[in-house]
CSV table of C-alpha atoms in Angstrom, one decimal:
chain,number,residue,atom,x,y,z
C,195,MET,CA,-23.6,88.8,-44.6
C,196,THR,CA,-26.9,90.0,-43.1
C,197,PHE,CA,-26.7,90.2,-39.3
C,198,GLY,CA,-30.4,91.0,-38.5
C,199,GLU,CA,-31.2,92.3,-35.0
C,200,GLN,CA,-28.4,90.5,-33.1
C,201,PRO,CA,-25.3,92.6,-32.5
C,202,ALA,CA,-22.8,92.1,-35.3
C,203,TYR,CA,-19.9,91.2,-33.1
C,204,LEU,CA,-22.0,88.3,-31.5
C,205,ARG,CA,-22.9,87.0,-35.0
C,206,VAL,CA,-19.2,87.1,-36.0
C,207,ALA,CA,-18.2,85.4,-32.8
C,208,SER,CA,-20.9,82.7,-33.2
C,209,ASP,CA,-19.7,81.9,-36.7
C,210,LEU,CA,-16.1,81.7,-35.6
C,211,ARG,CA,-17.1,79.6,-32.6
C,212,GLN,CA,-18.9,77.1,-34.9
C,213,LYS,CA,-15.7,76.8,-37.0
C,214,ILE,CA,-13.7,76.0,-33.9
C,215,VAL,CA,-16.3,73.5,-32.6
C,216,ASN,CA,-16.6,71.7,-36.0
C,217,GLY,CA,-12.9,71.6,-36.5
C,218,SER,CA,-12.7,74.0,-39.4
C,219,LEU,CA,-10.3,76.0,-37.1
C,220,PRO,CA,-8.5,73.2,-35.2
C,221,PRO,CA,-6.5,73.7,-32.0
C,222,HIS,CA,-3.3,75.7,-32.4
C,223,THR,CA,-4.6,77.3,-35.6
C,224,ARG,CA,-4.2,81.0,-35.9
C,225,LEU,CA,-7.5,82.9,-35.7
C,226,PRO,CA,-8.1,85.1,-38.8
C,227,SER,CA,-6.6,88.6,-38.2
C,228,GLN,CA,-8.7,91.5,-37.3
C,229,ALA,CA,-8.3,92.8,-40.9
C,230,ARG,CA,-9.3,89.4,-42.3
C,231,ILE,CA,-12.4,89.3,-40.1
C,232,ARG,CA,-13.3,92.8,-41.2
C,233,GLU,CA,-13.1,91.9,-44.8
C,234,GLU,CA,-14.7,88.5,-44.7
C,235,TYR,CA,-17.7,89.6,-42.6
C,236,GLY,CA,-18.0,93.1,-43.9
C,237,VAL,CA,-17.8,94.7,-40.4
C,238,SER,CA,-15.8,97.4,-38.8
C,239,ASP,CA,-12.6,97.1,-36.9
C,240,THR,CA,-14.5,97.6,-33.7
C,241,VAL,CA,-16.8,94.7,-34.4
C,242,ALA,CA,-13.9,92.4,-35.4
C,243,LEU,CA,-12.1,93.3,-32.2
C,244,GLU,CA,-15.2,92.7,-30.0
C,245,ALA,CA,-15.8,89.3,-31.7
C,246,ARG,CA,-12.3,88.2,-30.8
C,247,LYS,CA,-12.7,89.4,-27.3
C,248,VAL,CA,-15.8,87.2,-26.9
C,249,LEU,CA,-13.9,84.1,-28.0
C,250,MET,CA,-11.1,85.0,-25.6
C,251,ALA,CA,-13.5,85.4,-22.8
C,252,GLU,CA,-15.0,82.0,-23.5
C,253,GLY,CA,-11.6,80.5,-23.4
C,254,LEU,CA,-11.7,79.3,-27.0
C,255,VAL,CA,-8.7,81.3,-28.1
C,256,GLU,CA,-5.6,82.7,-26.5
C,257,GLY,CA,-3.3,85.6,-27.4
C,258,ARG,CA,0.4,84.9,-27.9
C,259,SER,CA,2.6,87.9,-27.5
C,260,GLY,CA,4.0,89.1,-30.8
C,261,SER,CA,2.4,86.2,-32.7
C,262,GLY,CA,-1.4,86.6,-32.8
C,263,THR,CA,-4.5,84.8,-31.5
C,264,TYR,CA,-4.7,81.0,-31.6
C,265,VAL,CA,-7.4,78.4,-31.1
C,266,ARG,CA,-6.9,76.7,-27.7
C,267,GLU,CA,-6.8,72.9,-27.2
C,268,ARG,CA,-10.2,71.9,-25.9
C,269,PRO,CA,-9.7,69.6,-22.9
C,270,VAL,CA,-11.9,66.6,-22.3
C,271,PRO,CA,-13.9,67.4,-19.1
C,272,ARG,CA,-13.2,65.1,-16.1
C,273,LYS,CA,-15.5,64.5,-13.2
C,274,VAL,CA,-15.4,66.0,-9.7
C,275,ALA,CA,-17.6,63.5,-7.9
C,276,ARG,CA,-19.6,64.5,-4.8
C,277,SER,CA,-21.6,62.0,-2.8
C,278,GLY,CA,-22.7,63.4,0.6
C,279,TYR,CA,-20.9,64.4,3.7
C,280,ARG,CA,-19.8,61.2,5.5
C,281,PRO,CA,-16.5,60.1,4.1
C,282,ALA,CA,-14.9,57.0,5.5
C,283,SER,CA,-13.1,57.4,8.8
C,284,GLY,CA,-9.7,58.9,8.3
C,285,ALA,CA,-10.4,60.0,4.7
C,286,ASN,CA,-7.8,62.6,3.6
C,287,PRO,CA,-8.8,66.1,2.4
C,288,PHE,CA,-8.5,65.1,-1.3
C,289,ARG,CA,-11.0,62.3,-0.9
C,290,GLN,CA,-13.4,64.5,1.1
C,291,GLU,CA,-13.7,66.8,-1.9
C,292,GLN,CA,-13.3,64.3,-4.7
C,293,ALA,CA,-15.5,61.4,-3.9
C,294,GLU,CA,-14.9,59.4,-7.1
C,295,GLU,CA,-13.8,55.9,-6.1
C,296,GLY,CA,-10.1,55.4,-6.7
C,297,ALA,CA,-9.4,59.1,-6.9
C,298,ARG,CA,-5.9,60.0,-5.7
C,299,GLY,CA,-4.2,63.3,-5.4
C,300,THR,CA,-2.2,65.6,-3.3
C,301,TRP,CA,-3.0,68.8,-1.4
C,302,GLU,CA,-1.5,71.6,0.6
C,303,SER,CA,-3.2,73.8,3.2
C,304,SER,CA,-2.7,76.8,5.5
C,305,SER,CA,-4.9,78.0,8.3
C,306,GLU,CA,-5.2,81.3,10.1
C,307,GLN,CA,-7.6,83.2,12.2
C,308,GLU,CA,-9.5,86.2,10.9
C,309,GLY,CA,-12.7,88.2,11.6
C,310,ALA,CA,-15.8,87.1,9.8
C,311,SER,CA,-16.6,89.2,6.8
C,312,PRO,CA,-20.3,90.1,6.2
C,313,GLU,CA,-20.8,87.2,3.8
C,314,ILE,CA,-19.1,84.6,6.0
C,315,ALA,CA,-20.9,85.9,9.1
C,316,ALA,CA,-24.2,85.5,7.4
C,317,ARG,CA,-23.4,82.0,6.2
C,318,LEU,CA,-22.2,80.9,9.7
C,319,GLY,CA,-24.8,82.7,11.6
C,320,VAL,CA,-22.3,84.7,13.7
C,321,GLU,CA,-21.7,88.4,14.3
C,322,LEU,CA,-19.7,90.5,11.9
C,323,GLY,CA,-16.0,90.3,13.0
C,324,ASP,CA,-16.4,87.2,15.1
C,325,ARG,CA,-13.2,85.1,15.0
C,326,VAL,CA,-13.2,82.2,12.5
C,327,MET,CA,-10.5,79.8,11.4
C,328,ARG,CA,-9.9,80.1,7.7
C,329,THR,CA,-8.2,77.2,5.9
C,330,ARG,CA,-7.1,77.4,2.3
C,331,TYR,CA,-6.5,74.3,0.2
C,332,VAL,CA,-4.9,73.6,-3.1
C,333,PHE,CA,-5.7,70.2,-4.6
C,334,ARG,CA,-3.7,68.6,-7.4
C,335,ASP,CA,-4.2,65.5,-9.5
C,336,ALA,CA,-1.1,64.1,-11.2
C,337,GLY,CA,0.6,67.4,-10.5
C,338,GLU,CA,-2.2,69.5,-12.1
C,339,THR,CA,-4.0,72.0,-9.9
C,340,MET,CA,-7.7,71.0,-10.3
C,341,MET,CA,-9.5,72.5,-7.3
C,342,LEU,CA,-9.2,75.2,-4.7
C,343,SER,CA,-11.1,75.3,-1.4
C,344,THR,CA,-11.4,77.9,1.4
C,345,SER,CA,-13.3,76.9,4.5
C,346,TRP,CA,-14.3,78.9,7.6
C,347,GLU,CA,-15.2,77.5,11.0
C,348,PRO,CA,-16.5,79.6,13.9
C,349,LEU,CA,-14.0,79.6,16.8
C,350,GLU,CA,-16.9,79.9,19.1
C,351,VAL,CA,-17.4,76.2,18.3
C,352,THR,CA,-13.8,74.9,17.8
C,353,GLY,CA,-11.7,77.4,19.6
C,354,ARG,CA,-9.4,75.9,22.3
C,355,THR,CA,-10.3,72.4,21.3
C,356,PRO,CA,-8.1,69.6,19.8
C,357,VAL,CA,-9.8,70.3,16.4
C,358,MET,CA,-9.3,74.0,16.2
C,359,LEU,CA,-6.8,73.6,13.3
C,360,PRO,CA,-8.4,71.4,10.7
C,361,GLU,CA,-5.1,69.9,9.4
C,362,GLU,CA,-3.2,69.6,12.7
C,363,GLY,CA,-3.6,67.8,16.0
C,364,PRO,CA,-4.9,64.2,16.6
C,365,LEU,CA,-7.7,64.6,14.0
C,366,GLY,CA,-5.8,66.7,11.6
C,367,GLY,CA,-6.9,65.9,8.0
C,368,CYS,CA,-10.1,64.1,9.0
C,369,GLY,CA,-13.5,65.2,7.7
C,370,VAL,CA,-15.7,67.9,9.3
C,371,VAL,CA,-18.2,65.3,10.6
C,372,GLU,CA,-15.5,63.2,12.4
C,373,ARG,CA,-13.7,66.3,13.8
C,374,MET,CA,-16.9,67.8,15.1
C,375,ALA,CA,-18.0,64.5,16.6
C,376,ALA,CA,-14.8,64.5,18.7
C,377,ILE,CA,-16.0,67.7,20.5
C,378,ASP,CA,-19.6,66.3,20.8
C,379,VAL,CA,-21.0,68.3,17.9
C,380,VAL,CA,-23.1,66.1,15.7
C,381,VAL,CA,-23.3,67.1,12.1
C,382,ASP,CA,-26.7,66.1,10.7
C,383,ASN,CA,-27.1,68.1,7.5
C,384,VAL,CA,-25.1,69.7,4.7
C,385,VAL,CA,-26.2,72.1,2.0
C,386,GLU,CA,-24.3,72.6,-1.3
C,387,GLU,CA,-25.2,75.3,-3.8
C,388,VAL,CA,-23.4,75.2,-7.2
C,389,GLY,CA,-22.9,78.4,-9.3
C,390,ALA,CA,-20.6,79.8,-11.9
C,391,ARG,CA,-18.7,83.1,-12.3
C,392,PRO,CA,-15.6,84.5,-13.9
C,393,GLY,CA,-12.5,83.3,-12.0
C,394,LEU,CA,-10.7,85.8,-9.9
C,395,ALA,CA,-7.2,86.6,-11.0
C,396,GLU,CA,-5.5,84.7,-8.1
C,397,GLU,CA,-7.8,81.7,-8.7
C,398,LEU,CA,-7.0,81.5,-12.4
C,399,LEU,CA,-3.3,81.9,-11.7
C,400,ALA,CA,-3.4,78.9,-9.4
C,401,LEU,CA,-5.6,76.9,-11.6
C,402,GLY,CA,-3.7,77.6,-14.9
C,403,GLY,CA,-6.6,79.5,-16.5
C,404,VAL,CA,-6.6,82.7,-18.5
C,405,PRO,CA,-8.5,86.0,-17.7
C,406,GLY,CA,-12.2,85.5,-18.5
C,407,HIS,CA,-12.3,81.8,-17.8
C,408,VAL,CA,-15.3,80.6,-15.9
C,409,VAL,CA,-15.1,78.6,-12.6
C,410,MET,CA,-17.7,76.6,-10.9
C,411,VAL,CA,-18.2,77.3,-7.2
C,412,VAL,CA,-19.7,74.9,-4.7
C,413,GLU,CA,-20.8,76.8,-1.6
C,414,ARG,CA,-21.0,74.1,1.1
C,415,THR,CA,-22.2,74.5,4.7
C,416,TYR,CA,-22.3,71.8,7.4
C,417,TYR,CA,-25.0,72.1,10.1
C,418,ALA,CA,-25.4,70.6,13.6
C,419,SER,CA,-29.0,70.9,14.9
C,420,GLY,CA,-29.5,73.9,12.6
C,421,ARG,CA,-26.3,75.7,13.5
C,422,ALA,CA,-23.6,76.2,10.9
C,423,VAL,CA,-20.3,74.7,12.0
C,424,GLU,CA,-18.3,75.0,8.8
C,425,THR,CA,-18.8,76.7,5.4
C,426,ALA,CA,-16.6,76.5,2.4
C,427,ASP,CA,-16.2,77.6,-1.2
C,428,VAL,CA,-14.9,74.9,-3.5
C,429,VAL,CA,-13.6,76.3,-6.8
C,430,VAL,CA,-13.2,74.2,-10.0
C,431,PRO,CA,-12.3,75.3,-13.5
C,432,ALA,CA,-15.4,74.9,-15.7
C,433,ASP,CA,-13.5,74.1,-18.9
C,434,ARG,CA,-11.8,71.1,-17.5
C,435,PHE,CA,-14.2,69.5,-15.0
C,436,ARG,CA,-17.8,68.6,-14.5
C,437,ILE,CA,-19.4,68.3,-11.0
C,438,ALA,CA,-21.2,65.0,-10.6
C,439,TYR,CA,-23.5,64.2,-7.7
C,440,HIS,CA,-24.1,60.6,-6.5
C,441,LEU,CA,-27.0,60.7,-4.1
C,442,PRO,CA,-28.5,57.7,-2.3
C,443,VAL,CA,-32.2,57.0,-2.7
C,444,ARG,CA,-33.9,56.8,0.7
């Protein structure tokens, strides 16, 4: 096989990937051994190993201790729908993050105070080390963990008010817009930026992924008259979900 200018391990990985995609190597099939790849493609052990690493990093195959490397089941992506920042009054946290009509799920959360890191201070427009309320969420659908979220709110805004703890008090579990309105802070804008990166070890452990899997991250910030009053990172596994936006035409 002539590999041309592209690195040999990428060409081998591309050919194996195509076999996985077209069904020549169906799910749960053992990937050709390193020796087999070496012989079939006329490459070195190092190239064969690197090609297998590429497929593992892409989440197409998985290693099984003492058994070998196998093609993974390819899930059918489901939608995480997002449609603005004004959920119905009393909407629970799951419905705030998954706006698809009829979506149902469970969640758990925990809140604690901390000093704003450089990134969070910049996103909230506060000083480094200023006190913020950090809330971590785990969202599940039919028992499957499908989304993680971490939010930060400046205690300069919510401290010593009934909404200081997002999931406790008279407005616990309500949306940011409704909670802020209760303390006379009118949210009038929200910005969401979507990106992708390799999942962190603790994220993949919670989401059921494997090292190297990619996650989508929605970086969301709520504003009131230009001032950030909440910012959050919503993390979704890219191999199982797609983020869909439903935006009204004005």
